[in-house]
Amino acid sequence: MILLDQLEAQLDVLNAKSLRRRRRTADTACAPRVTVDGNPVLAFCSNDYLGLAAHPKIISALQQGASLYGVGSGASHLISGHSRAHAILEERLADFMAPHIESARALYFCTGYMANLAVLCGLAAVSGRDTEIFSESLNHASLIDGAKLSRAQVHVYPHGQVLALQSLLEASSAPTKIVVTDSVFSMDGDLAPLPAILALCEKHNAWLVIDDAHGFGALGEHGRGVLEHFNLRSPNLVYMGTLGKAAGVGGAFVAAHATVIDWLVQKARPYIYTTAAPPALAHALLTSLEIIGGAEGHARRAHLQELIAQLRGDLRLQRWTLMPSTTAVQPIIIGDNAESMRAAASLYEQGIWVPAIRPPTVPDGTARLRITLSAAHTHDDVACLLDAVNTLETRA
C-alpha cells in the first residue's frame, strides 16, 4: 500500500540518522530503582525531582479522593466537571503563589501542554493578529506550538540574550506584547535571566509568561519555584507550573492576576473544550502542596542540592561536556546521535537508565545524555552513576 510504504520509507530515514524513538515499559512505580521491560534498573530519567510520585501520603490521598469523588469528572469544567476538589486545589495554589503574583488566582489544567496552549492563545485573543509574541529560542514544544496556534506575530530571540529581546521590544508597537520563556530549560538545565526579562516587560508594558515546569516545587525556599528563587513579583506575570514533576501527581496550573484567570476561563479553548481531570488527582495534589511547602519539602530540596553538587564535583569527563546547570537536570553533551545512543545502551546494559536525547528535541550536533536527579536518590546511587559514566567516557 502506497501510504504505508511512504511511512516505512520515512521511518527508515530516521533509523539511518539514529533518530527513531522507541519506548520502554516500566513495570513498577516511578522511583530511582524500577523494573523496566522486566529488568531491574537504577533510573536517572524521570522528572520526579522531589521523589513524591510514590509517596505513601499522596497515594493515600489519591485513594481517599477516589472514594469521595469517584474516578472521572464526567464533563468539562464549564459544564459539570468542576468539582469541589478542583476548586479547593485552585484556592490553595493561588494562596501558595500569592507572595509573587498580585491578586492571585489559579486555574487547573489536565497537562502542562494544554496550559501553555491556553495561555498563549488566550492572551493573544485580546488583540488577535495584532499581538506580538517574543519567544525564547529553546522554549518547550508546547510554547512553540501555542505561539503558532495563537496566530500572533512571533519573534524568536536567541537563548538567554536579553539585549536581543530588548531590541525587539523597543521596535514593537503591538497593542499586546507577550514575552514567553521556560524558567529551567528542560534539556540544558540552566535558568532564564528572569529578573532582567521581567524588568523589560514592565518597561514595555508586556506580559511575561513563564513556564516553570522544571522549577515548581524544586526551587525556592518553600518550593514556589523560580519566582521565589529570584524573588520576583509583578502584575505582568503569568505563571505556569506543572504538577506531574516535582509535585508527583499530574496536571498543571496557571497562576496570574484574577482578571487574567477570568479572561482565560472565557477564551482559552484548551480549557473550555476538554473534560476536566479526575477530581481524585486534585485531591491528592493538596497533600503534595503540603509536603512541598513544609519541612519535608525543604529537606528534600536540600538533599537534592547535595546530590547535584556530588555529581558535578565527581564527574570526570575528557571528551564529553557537562552542561553548566545548578538544577536537577544535568545533561552531558556527546554530539553525535549514534554515539549518544550507544552510550545510553551501554549504561542500560549495566543496569543504569539514562536517556539519549537527540534532534529535534535538541539542536543538531548536540545529542546528549540527560541525567535527572531526584531527592529519592541516595549518595550511593549517584556514586554508582558516576563510576559508570566516568568509565564509559574513557572507553567510548
mmCIF file of C-alpha atoms in Angstrom:
data_model
loop_
_atom_site.group_PDB
_atom_site.id
_atom_site.type_symbol
_atom_site.label_atom_id
_atom_site.label_comp_id
_atom_site.label_asym_id
_atom_site.label_seq_id
_atom_site.Cartn_x
_atom_site.Cartn_y
_atom_site.Cartn_z
ATOM 1 C CA MET A 1 0.000 0.000 0.000
ATOM 2 C CA ILE A 2 1.486 3.321 -1.117
ATOM 3 C CA LEU A 3 0.597 5.252 2.031
ATOM 4 C CA LEU A 4 2.203 2.674 4.316
ATOM 5 C CA ASP A 5 5.225 2.456 2.013
ATOM 6 C CA GLN A 6 5.723 6.204 2.424
ATOM 7 C CA LEU A 7 5.672 5.870 6.172
ATOM 8 C CA GLU A 8 8.088 2.932 6.142
ATOM 9 C CA ALA A 9 10.498 4.892 3.952
ATOM 10 C CA GLN A 10 10.450 7.839 6.340
ATOM 11 C CA LEU A 11 10.961 5.541 9.324
ATOM 12 C CA ASP A 12 13.985 4.074 7.532
ATOM 13 C CA VAL A 13 15.386 7.606 7.192
ATOM 14 C CA LEU A 14 15.009 8.122 10.948
ATOM 15 C CA ASN A 15 16.758 4.803 11.573
ATOM 16 C CA ALA A 16 19.685 5.786 9.357
ATOM 17 C CA LYS A 17 20.138 9.020 11.326
ATOM 18 C CA SER A 18 19.775 7.289 14.729
ATOM 19 C CA LEU A 19 16.666 9.402 15.362
ATOM 20 C CA ARG A 20 13.936 6.782 15.663
ATOM 21 C CA ARG A 21 12.202 6.872 19.031
ATOM 22 C CA ARG A 22 11.320 3.722 20.958
ATOM 23 C CA ARG A 23 9.548 3.264 24.254
ATOM 24 C CA ARG A 24 10.456 1.249 27.313
ATOM 25 C CA THR A 25 7.744 -0.031 29.635
ATOM 26 C CA ALA A 26 8.051 0.493 33.375
ATOM 27 C CA ASP A 27 6.583 -2.387 35.392
ATOM 28 C CA THR A 28 6.797 -0.655 38.773
ATOM 29 C CA ALA A 29 6.049 2.740 40.330
ATOM 30 C CA CYS A 30 8.160 5.773 39.433
ATOM 31 C CA ALA A 31 11.233 5.602 41.689
ATOM 32 C CA PRO A 32 15.043 5.513 41.444
ATOM 33 C CA ARG A 33 15.040 1.699 41.381
ATOM 34 C CA VAL A 34 12.462 0.342 38.963
ATOM 35 C CA THR A 35 11.754 -2.689 36.828
ATOM 36 C CA VAL A 36 11.661 -1.828 33.129
ATOM 37 C CA ASP A 37 10.751 -4.366 30.456
ATOM 38 C CA GLY A 38 11.346 -6.997 33.144
ATOM 39 C CA ASN A 39 14.838 -5.692 34.038
ATOM 40 C CA PRO A 40 15.802 -4.042 37.357
ATOM 41 C CA VAL A 41 17.496 -0.696 36.725
ATOM 42 C CA LEU A 42 18.698 2.387 38.574
ATOM 43 C CA ALA A 43 16.861 5.255 36.839
ATOM 44 C CA PHE A 44 18.143 8.775 36.265
ATOM 45 C CA CYS A 45 15.498 9.818 33.762
ATOM 46 C CA SER A 46 12.276 10.881 35.482
ATOM 47 C CA ASN A 47 11.243 14.423 36.370
ATOM 48 C CA ASP A 48 10.129 13.286 39.836
ATOM 49 C CA TYR A 49 12.517 15.817 41.360
ATOM 50 C CA LEU A 50 11.322 15.555 44.966
ATOM 51 C CA GLY A 51 10.611 11.826 44.874
ATOM 52 C CA LEU A 52 6.896 12.289 45.549
ATOM 53 C CA ALA A 53 5.446 10.144 42.748
ATOM 54 C CA ALA A 54 5.117 7.132 45.054
ATOM 55 C CA HIS A 55 4.905 8.945 48.400
ATOM 56 C CA PRO A 56 2.676 6.944 50.786
ATOM 57 C CA LYS A 57 0.766 10.016 51.980
ATOM 58 C CA ILE A 58 -0.048 11.075 48.415
ATOM 59 C CA ILE A 59 -1.072 7.548 47.449
ATOM 60 C CA SER A 60 -3.427 7.516 50.430
ATOM 61 C CA ALA A 61 -4.806 10.936 49.448
ATOM 62 C CA LEU A 62 -5.477 9.700 45.905
ATOM 63 C CA GLN A 63 -7.361 6.712 47.265
ATOM 64 C CA GLN A 64 -9.379 8.978 49.546
ATOM 65 C CA GLY A 65 -10.099 11.298 46.615
ATOM 66 C CA ALA A 66 -11.450 8.409 44.544
ATOM 67 C CA SER A 67 -13.709 7.411 47.435
ATOM 68 C CA LEU A 68 -15.009 10.962 47.778
ATOM 69 C CA TYR A 69 -15.362 11.980 44.132
ATOM 70 C CA GLY A 70 -15.270 8.800 42.063
ATOM 71 C CA VAL A 71 -12.932 8.279 39.122
ATOM 72 C CA GLY A 72 -13.927 10.502 36.209
ATOM 73 C CA SER A 73 -15.125 14.097 36.231
ATOM 74 C CA GLY A 74 -17.802 13.488 33.619
ATOM 75 C CA ALA A 75 -17.589 16.757 31.693
ATOM 76 C CA SER A 76 -15.630 19.920 31.083
ATOM 77 C CA HIS A 77 -15.135 22.423 33.888
ATOM 78 C CA LEU A 78 -17.766 24.758 32.428
ATOM 79 C CA ILE A 79 -20.425 22.068 32.134
ATOM 80 C CA SER A 80 -20.442 19.874 35.251
ATOM 81 C CA GLY A 81 -16.870 18.638 35.680
ATOM 82 C CA HIS A 82 -15.580 21.299 38.065
ATOM 83 C CA SER A 83 -15.602 19.507 41.418
ATOM 84 C CA ARG A 84 -15.053 20.782 44.943
ATOM 85 C CA ALA A 85 -11.611 19.135 44.790
ATOM 86 C CA HIS A 86 -10.676 21.272 41.779
ATOM 87 C CA ALA A 87 -11.970 24.416 43.472
ATOM 88 C CA ILE A 88 -10.038 23.778 46.690
ATOM 89 C CA LEU A 89 -6.843 22.977 44.781
ATOM 90 C CA GLU A 90 -7.080 26.211 42.790
ATOM 91 C CA GLU A 91 -7.582 28.183 46.007
ATOM 92 C CA ARG A 92 -4.568 26.528 47.623
ATOM 93 C CA LEU A 93 -2.407 27.117 44.543
ATOM 94 C CA ALA A 94 -3.413 30.781 44.419
ATOM 95 C CA ASP A 95 -2.544 31.184 48.100
ATOM 96 C CA PHE A 96 0.744 29.350 47.559
ATOM 97 C CA MET A 97 1.809 31.682 44.736
ATOM 98 C CA ALA A 98 0.302 34.885 46.208
ATOM 99 C CA PRO A 99 3.652 36.200 47.545
ATOM 100 C CA HIS A 100 4.767 36.627 43.940
ATOM 101 C CA ILE A 101 1.587 37.391 41.988
ATOM 102 C CA GLU A 102 -0.738 40.294 42.742
ATOM 103 C CA SER A 103 -4.445 39.426 43.249
ATOM 104 C CA ALA A 104 -3.503 35.820 42.528
ATOM 105 C CA ARG A 105 -5.928 33.240 41.218
ATOM 106 C CA ALA A 106 -5.134 29.844 39.743
ATOM 107 C CA LEU A 107 -6.591 27.624 37.036
ATOM 108 C CA TYR A 108 -6.008 23.851 36.966
ATOM 109 C CA PHE A 109 -5.334 22.057 33.662
ATOM 110 C CA CYS A 110 -5.063 18.404 32.636
ATOM 111 C CA THR A 111 -1.497 18.865 31.325
ATOM 112 C CA GLY A 112 1.203 21.498 31.060
ATOM 113 C CA TYR A 113 0.982 21.292 27.277
ATOM 114 C CA MET A 114 -2.666 22.305 27.366
ATOM 115 C CA ALA A 115 -1.966 25.046 29.886
ATOM 116 C CA ASN A 116 0.647 26.631 27.627
ATOM 117 C CA LEU A 117 -1.611 26.467 24.579
ATOM 118 C CA ALA A 118 -4.402 28.043 26.632
ATOM 119 C CA VAL A 119 -2.300 30.905 27.978
ATOM 120 C CA LEU A 120 -0.721 31.974 24.702
ATOM 121 C CA CYS A 121 -3.851 31.609 22.612
ATOM 122 C CA GLY A 122 -5.981 33.209 25.309
ATOM 123 C CA LEU A 123 -3.766 36.259 25.844
ATOM 124 C CA ALA A 124 -3.254 36.706 22.113
ATOM 125 C CA ALA A 125 -7.034 36.778 21.625
ATOM 126 C CA VAL A 126 -7.128 40.231 23.239
ATOM 127 C CA SER A 127 -5.616 41.856 20.127
ATOM 128 C CA GLY A 128 -5.794 38.985 17.640
ATOM 129 C CA ARG A 129 -3.310 39.143 14.782
ATOM 130 C CA ASP A 130 -2.009 42.482 16.067
ATOM 131 C CA THR A 131 -0.487 40.637 19.041
ATOM 132 C CA GLU A 132 3.265 40.043 19.031
ATOM 133 C CA ILE A 133 4.868 37.141 20.890
ATOM 134 C CA PHE A 134 8.570 37.162 21.771
ATOM 135 C CA SER A 135 9.669 33.583 22.276
ATOM 136 C CA GLU A 136 12.944 32.186 23.651
ATOM 137 C CA SER A 137 14.761 30.040 21.087
ATOM 138 C CA LEU A 138 14.994 26.995 23.397
ATOM 139 C CA ASN A 139 11.398 27.082 24.615
ATOM 140 C CA HIS A 140 9.482 23.852 25.118
ATOM 141 C CA ALA A 141 7.490 22.492 22.186
ATOM 142 C CA SER A 142 4.202 23.388 23.897
ATOM 143 C CA LEU A 143 5.188 27.064 23.985
ATOM 144 C CA ILE A 144 6.289 26.969 20.361
ATOM 145 C CA ASP A 145 3.021 25.332 19.332
ATOM 146 C CA GLY A 146 0.969 27.724 21.453
ATOM 147 C CA ALA A 147 2.631 30.696 19.790
ATOM 148 C CA LYS A 148 1.911 29.263 16.331
ATOM 149 C CA LEU A 149 -1.711 28.470 17.141
ATOM 150 C CA SER A 150 -2.286 31.949 18.577
ATOM 151 C CA ARG A 151 -1.988 33.455 15.061
ATOM 152 C CA ALA A 152 0.050 36.280 16.527
ATOM 153 C CA GLN A 153 3.276 37.545 15.006
ATOM 154 C CA VAL A 154 6.093 35.545 16.560
ATOM 155 C CA HIS A 155 9.640 36.809 17.096
ATOM 156 C CA VAL A 156 12.266 34.355 18.343
ATOM 157 C CA TYR A 157 15.177 35.739 20.341
ATOM 158 C CA PRO A 158 18.462 33.845 20.972
ATOM 159 C CA HIS A 159 18.869 31.787 24.098
ATOM 160 C CA GLY A 160 19.369 33.980 27.144
ATOM 161 C CA GLN A 161 20.070 37.105 25.090
ATOM 162 C CA VAL A 162 18.356 39.920 26.975
ATOM 163 C CA LEU A 163 19.772 42.637 24.695
ATOM 164 C CA ALA A 164 18.270 40.934 21.641
ATOM 165 C CA LEU A 165 14.896 40.797 23.390
ATOM 166 C CA GLN A 166 15.245 44.451 24.351
ATOM 167 C CA SER A 167 15.787 45.439 20.709
ATOM 168 C CA LEU A 168 12.705 43.510 19.613
ATOM 169 C CA LEU A 169 10.514 45.075 22.288
ATOM 170 C CA GLU A 170 11.775 48.586 21.513
ATOM 171 C CA ALA A 171 10.853 48.085 17.857
ATOM 172 C CA SER A 172 7.356 46.808 18.657
ATOM 173 C CA SER A 173 4.196 48.920 18.560
ATOM 174 C CA ALA A 174 1.848 45.971 19.116
ATOM 175 C CA PRO A 175 -1.106 46.646 21.436
ATOM 176 C CA THR A 176 -0.493 43.290 23.139
ATOM 177 C CA LYS A 177 3.066 42.097 23.678
ATOM 178 C CA ILE A 178 3.807 38.708 25.210
ATOM 179 C CA VAL A 179 7.273 37.523 26.194
ATOM 180 C CA VAL A 180 7.364 33.786 26.833
ATOM 181 C CA THR A 181 10.159 31.665 28.216
ATOM 182 C CA ASP A 182 10.947 28.488 30.064
ATOM 183 C CA SER A 183 12.396 29.102 33.521
ATOM 184 C CA VAL A 184 14.540 25.972 33.743
ATOM 185 C CA PHE A 185 15.378 24.770 30.244
ATOM 186 C CA SER A 186 14.462 21.122 30.269
ATOM 187 C CA MET A 187 17.261 19.829 28.050
ATOM 188 C CA ASP A 188 20.047 22.139 29.277
ATOM 189 C CA GLY A 189 19.174 22.644 32.949
ATOM 190 C CA ASP A 190 20.106 26.331 33.007
ATOM 191 C CA LEU A 191 17.915 29.213 34.207
ATOM 192 C CA ALA A 192 16.474 32.052 32.149
ATOM 193 C CA PRO A 193 17.659 35.555 33.243
ATOM 194 C CA LEU A 194 14.185 36.319 34.537
ATOM 195 C CA PRO A 195 14.868 39.449 36.643
ATOM 196 C CA ALA A 196 16.212 41.262 33.575
ATOM 197 C CA ILE A 197 13.433 39.933 31.347
ATOM 198 C CA LEU A 198 10.726 40.988 33.800
ATOM 199 C CA ALA A 199 12.229 44.491 34.011
ATOM 200 C CA LEU A 200 11.964 44.761 30.221
ATOM 201 C CA CYS A 201 8.368 43.556 30.263
ATOM 202 C CA GLU A 202 7.380 46.126 32.854
ATOM 203 C CA LYS A 203 9.135 48.867 30.917
ATOM 204 C CA HIS A 204 7.443 47.949 27.622
ATOM 205 C CA ASN A 205 4.033 47.000 29.053
ATOM 206 C CA ALA A 206 4.377 43.348 28.043
ATOM 207 C CA TRP A 207 3.118 40.162 29.638
ATOM 208 C CA LEU A 208 5.788 37.749 30.868
ATOM 209 C CA VAL A 209 4.616 34.150 30.546
ATOM 210 C CA ILE A 210 6.892 31.794 32.491
ATOM 211 C CA ASP A 211 6.821 28.030 32.041
ATOM 212 C CA ASP A 212 8.208 26.778 35.361
ATOM 213 C CA ALA A 213 7.592 23.092 34.678
ATOM 214 C CA HIS A 214 11.029 22.110 35.974
ATOM 215 C CA GLY A 215 11.245 24.698 38.753
ATOM 216 C CA PHE A 216 7.948 24.490 40.637
ATOM 217 C CA GLY A 217 8.434 22.504 43.837
ATOM 218 C CA ALA A 218 12.169 22.045 43.259
ATOM 219 C CA LEU A 219 13.338 25.673 43.534
ATOM 220 C CA GLY A 220 12.829 28.301 46.216
ATOM 221 C CA GLU A 221 12.873 28.186 49.993
ATOM 222 C CA HIS A 222 9.265 26.968 50.108
ATOM 223 C CA GLY A 223 9.164 25.309 46.678
ATOM 224 C CA ARG A 224 7.410 28.208 44.942
ATOM 225 C CA GLY A 225 9.731 27.758 42.020
ATOM 226 C CA VAL A 226 11.642 30.279 40.019
ATOM 227 C CA LEU A 227 9.601 33.259 41.239
ATOM 228 C CA GLU A 228 10.745 32.549 44.784
ATOM 229 C CA HIS A 229 14.265 31.699 43.620
ATOM 230 C CA PHE A 230 14.617 35.168 42.066
ATOM 231 C CA ASN A 231 12.205 36.907 44.480
ATOM 232 C CA LEU A 232 10.005 38.201 41.647
ATOM 233 C CA ARG A 233 6.597 39.858 41.986
ATOM 234 C CA SER A 234 4.664 41.727 39.311
ATOM 235 C CA PRO A 235 1.156 42.136 37.850
ATOM 236 C CA ASN A 236 2.751 41.415 34.451
ATOM 237 C CA LEU A 237 3.480 37.799 35.399
ATOM 238 C CA VAL A 238 1.551 34.816 34.061
ATOM 239 C CA TYR A 239 2.985 31.707 35.673
ATOM 240 C CA MET A 240 2.583 28.082 34.563
ATOM 241 C CA GLY A 241 3.654 25.255 36.866
ATOM 242 C CA THR A 242 3.300 21.551 36.227
ATOM 243 C CA LEU A 243 2.068 19.121 38.867
ATOM 244 C CA GLY A 244 3.362 15.847 37.434
ATOM 245 C CA LYS A 245 7.065 16.532 38.027
ATOM 246 C CA ALA A 246 8.203 17.755 41.457
ATOM 247 C CA ALA A 247 4.593 17.573 42.739
ATOM 248 C CA GLY A 248 4.490 13.889 41.819
ATOM 249 C CA VAL A 249 0.904 13.603 40.534
ATOM 250 C CA GLY A 250 -0.332 15.132 37.272
ATOM 251 C CA GLY A 251 -1.764 18.163 35.543
ATOM 252 C CA ALA A 252 -0.669 21.789 35.628
ATOM 253 C CA PHE A 253 -1.848 25.195 36.734
ATOM 254 C CA VAL A 254 -1.706 28.805 35.647
ATOM 255 C CA ALA A 255 -1.400 31.472 38.328
ATOM 256 C CA ALA A 256 -1.928 35.124 37.463
ATOM 257 C CA HIS A 257 -3.931 38.222 38.401
ATOM 258 C CA ALA A 258 -7.601 37.357 38.915
ATOM 259 C CA THR A 259 -8.591 39.293 35.785
ATOM 260 C CA VAL A 260 -6.220 37.219 33.651
ATOM 261 C CA ILE A 261 -7.659 33.973 35.001
ATOM 262 C CA ASP A 262 -11.222 35.155 34.377
ATOM 263 C CA TRP A 263 -10.262 36.012 30.793
ATOM 264 C CA LEU A 264 -8.763 32.546 30.263
ATOM 265 C CA VAL A 265 -11.955 30.921 31.527
ATOM 266 C CA GLN A 266 -13.850 32.890 28.840
ATOM 267 C CA LYS A 267 -11.409 32.474 25.945
ATOM 268 C CA ALA A 268 -8.922 29.615 26.444
ATOM 269 C CA ARG A 269 -10.188 26.850 24.181
ATOM 270 C CA PRO A 270 -7.917 24.104 25.632
ATOM 271 C CA TYR A 271 -9.583 24.771 28.993
ATOM 272 C CA ILE A 272 -13.156 25.263 27.791
ATOM 273 C CA TYR A 273 -13.403 22.315 25.413
ATOM 274 C CA THR A 274 -11.874 19.399 27.309
ATOM 275 C CA THR A 275 -13.098 17.076 30.028
ATOM 276 C CA ALA A 276 -11.811 18.084 33.449
ATOM 277 C CA ALA A 277 -9.088 15.949 35.016
ATOM 278 C CA PRO A 278 -10.230 13.348 37.560
ATOM 279 C CA PRO A 279 -11.041 15.160 40.815
ATOM 280 C CA ALA A 280 -9.157 12.498 42.790
ATOM 281 C CA LEU A 281 -5.934 13.835 41.292
ATOM 282 C CA ALA A 282 -6.759 17.325 42.515
ATOM 283 C CA HIS A 283 -7.479 15.934 45.972
ATOM 284 C CA ALA A 284 -4.123 14.116 46.019
ATOM 285 C CA LEU A 285 -2.340 17.308 44.989
ATOM 286 C CA LEU A 286 -3.492 19.017 48.166
ATOM 287 C CA THR A 287 -1.190 16.651 50.044
ATOM 288 C CA SER A 288 1.595 17.279 47.537
ATOM 289 C CA LEU A 289 1.368 21.008 48.202
ATOM 290 C CA GLU A 290 1.507 20.454 51.955
ATOM 291 C CA ILE A 291 4.689 18.396 51.557
ATOM 292 C CA ILE A 292 6.321 20.810 49.090
ATOM 293 C CA GLY A 293 5.731 23.838 51.309
ATOM 294 C CA GLY A 294 6.549 22.145 54.610
ATOM 295 C CA ALA A 295 9.599 20.851 56.456
ATOM 296 C CA GLU A 296 9.745 17.639 54.442
ATOM 297 C CA GLY A 297 9.799 19.541 51.156
ATOM 298 C CA HIS A 298 12.597 21.760 52.476
ATOM 299 C CA ALA A 299 14.639 18.708 53.489
ATOM 300 C CA ARG A 300 14.099 17.019 50.137
ATOM 301 C CA ARG A 301 15.234 20.118 48.230
ATOM 302 C CA ALA A 302 18.348 20.342 50.433
ATOM 303 C CA HIS A 303 19.171 16.683 49.756
ATOM 304 C CA LEU A 304 18.659 17.228 46.034
ATOM 305 C CA GLN A 305 21.173 20.076 46.082
ATOM 306 C CA GLU A 306 23.686 17.790 47.794
ATOM 307 C CA LEU A 307 23.255 15.222 45.028
ATOM 308 C CA ILE A 308 23.719 17.878 42.340
ATOM 309 C CA ALA A 309 26.951 19.022 43.996
ATOM 310 C CA GLN A 310 28.153 15.416 44.274
ATOM 311 C CA LEU A 311 27.564 14.704 40.601
ATOM 312 C CA ARG A 312 29.175 17.916 39.398
ATOM 313 C CA GLY A 313 32.116 17.569 41.747
ATOM 314 C CA ASP A 314 32.990 13.953 40.949
ATOM 315 C CA LEU A 315 32.233 13.630 37.230
ATOM 316 C CA ARG A 316 35.476 13.244 35.250
ATOM 317 C CA LEU A 317 34.918 13.916 31.554
ATOM 318 C CA GLN A 318 37.606 14.285 28.906
ATOM 319 C CA ARG A 319 35.768 14.293 25.577
ATOM 320 C CA TRP A 320 32.161 14.847 26.556
ATOM 321 C CA THR A 321 30.862 18.061 28.149
ATOM 322 C CA LEU A 322 28.745 18.528 31.271
ATOM 323 C CA MET A 323 26.404 21.476 30.767
ATOM 324 C CA PRO A 324 26.584 24.371 33.294
ATOM 325 C CA SER A 325 23.485 23.632 35.375
ATOM 326 C CA THR A 326 22.606 24.167 39.027
ATOM 327 C CA THR A 327 19.298 22.294 38.736
ATOM 328 C CA ALA A 328 18.271 18.639 38.831
ATOM 329 C CA VAL A 329 18.697 18.453 35.042
ATOM 330 C CA GLN A 330 22.358 17.587 34.345
ATOM 331 C CA PRO A 331 22.966 16.990 30.616
ATOM 332 C CA ILE A 332 26.190 15.562 29.170
ATOM 333 C CA ILE A 333 26.763 16.698 25.590
ATOM 334 C CA ILE A 334 28.121 13.943 23.336
ATOM 335 C CA GLY A 335 27.260 15.449 19.949
ATOM 336 C CA ASP A 336 26.816 12.505 17.605
ATOM 337 C CA ASN A 337 23.398 10.810 17.583
ATOM 338 C CA ALA A 338 24.702 7.271 17.180
ATOM 339 C CA GLU A 339 27.369 7.686 19.858
ATOM 340 C CA SER A 340 24.767 9.025 22.267
ATOM 341 C CA MET A 341 22.569 6.009 21.601
ATOM 342 C CA ARG A 342 25.492 3.647 22.152
ATOM 343 C CA ALA A 343 26.353 5.376 25.428
ATOM 344 C CA ALA A 344 22.780 5.113 26.700
ATOM 345 C CA ALA A 345 22.614 1.451 25.636
ATOM 346 C CA SER A 346 25.889 0.662 27.395
ATOM 347 C CA LEU A 347 24.668 2.241 30.630
ATOM 348 C CA TYR A 348 21.387 0.356 30.371
ATOM 349 C CA GLU A 349 23.271 -2.935 29.993
ATOM 350 C CA GLN A 350 24.967 -2.076 33.301
ATOM 351 C CA GLY A 351 21.569 -1.502 34.919
ATOM 352 C CA ILE A 352 21.578 2.308 34.721
ATOM 353 C CA TRP A 353 18.795 4.065 32.804
ATOM 354 C CA VAL A 354 19.802 7.443 31.343
ATOM 355 C CA PRO A 355 18.064 8.521 28.122
ATOM 356 C CA ALA A 356 19.800 9.742 24.983
ATOM 357 C CA ILE A 357 18.197 12.967 23.741
ATOM 358 C CA ARG A 358 18.551 13.757 20.041
ATOM 359 C CA PRO A 359 17.225 16.255 17.462
ATOM 360 C CA PRO A 360 14.684 17.688 17.008
ATOM 361 C CA THR A 361 14.341 17.871 20.808
ATOM 362 C CA VAL A 362 17.811 19.429 20.907
ATOM 363 C CA PRO A 363 19.755 21.226 18.134
ATOM 364 C CA ASP A 364 21.678 19.222 15.532
ATOM 365 C CA GLY A 365 25.087 18.162 16.746
ATOM 366 C CA THR A 366 24.175 18.398 20.448
ATOM 367 C CA ALA A 367 22.814 14.912 21.181
ATOM 368 C CA ARG A 368 23.245 14.168 24.845
ATOM 369 C CA LEU A 369 22.687 12.031 27.883
ATOM 370 C CA ARG A 370 20.045 13.761 30.009
ATOM 371 C CA ILE A 371 20.665 12.894 33.643
ATOM 372 C CA THR A 372 17.917 13.913 36.055
ATOM 373 C CA LEU A 373 18.355 13.663 39.794
ATOM 374 C CA SER A 374 15.657 13.113 42.390
ATOM 375 C CA ALA A 375 15.519 13.641 46.124
ATOM 376 C CA ALA A 376 14.662 9.935 46.259
ATOM 377 C CA HIS A 377 18.169 9.079 45.021
ATOM 378 C CA THR A 378 20.857 8.322 47.581
ATOM 379 C CA HIS A 379 24.503 9.372 47.547
ATOM 380 C CA ASP A 380 25.362 5.736 46.766
ATOM 381 C CA ASP A 381 23.035 5.840 43.747
ATOM 382 C CA VAL A 382 24.862 8.873 42.377
ATOM 383 C CA ALA A 383 28.239 7.284 43.101
ATOM 384 C CA CYS A 384 27.161 4.257 41.036
ATOM 385 C CA LEU A 385 26.167 6.532 38.164
ATOM 386 C CA LEU A 386 29.438 8.464 38.357
ATOM 387 C CA ASP A 387 31.535 5.307 38.235
ATOM 388 C CA ALA A 388 29.656 4.027 35.191
ATOM 389 C CA VAL A 389 29.754 7.304 33.244
ATOM 390 C CA ASN A 390 33.394 8.066 34.057
ATOM 391 C CA THR A 391 34.429 4.583 32.913
ATOM 392 C CA LEU A 392 32.241 4.666 29.821
ATOM 393 C CA GLU A 393 33.509 8.052 28.623
ATOM 394 C CA THR A 394 37.161 6.966 28.698
ATOM 395 C CA ARG A 395 36.331 3.846 26.654
ATOM 396 C CA ALA A 396 33.896 5.391 24.168
#
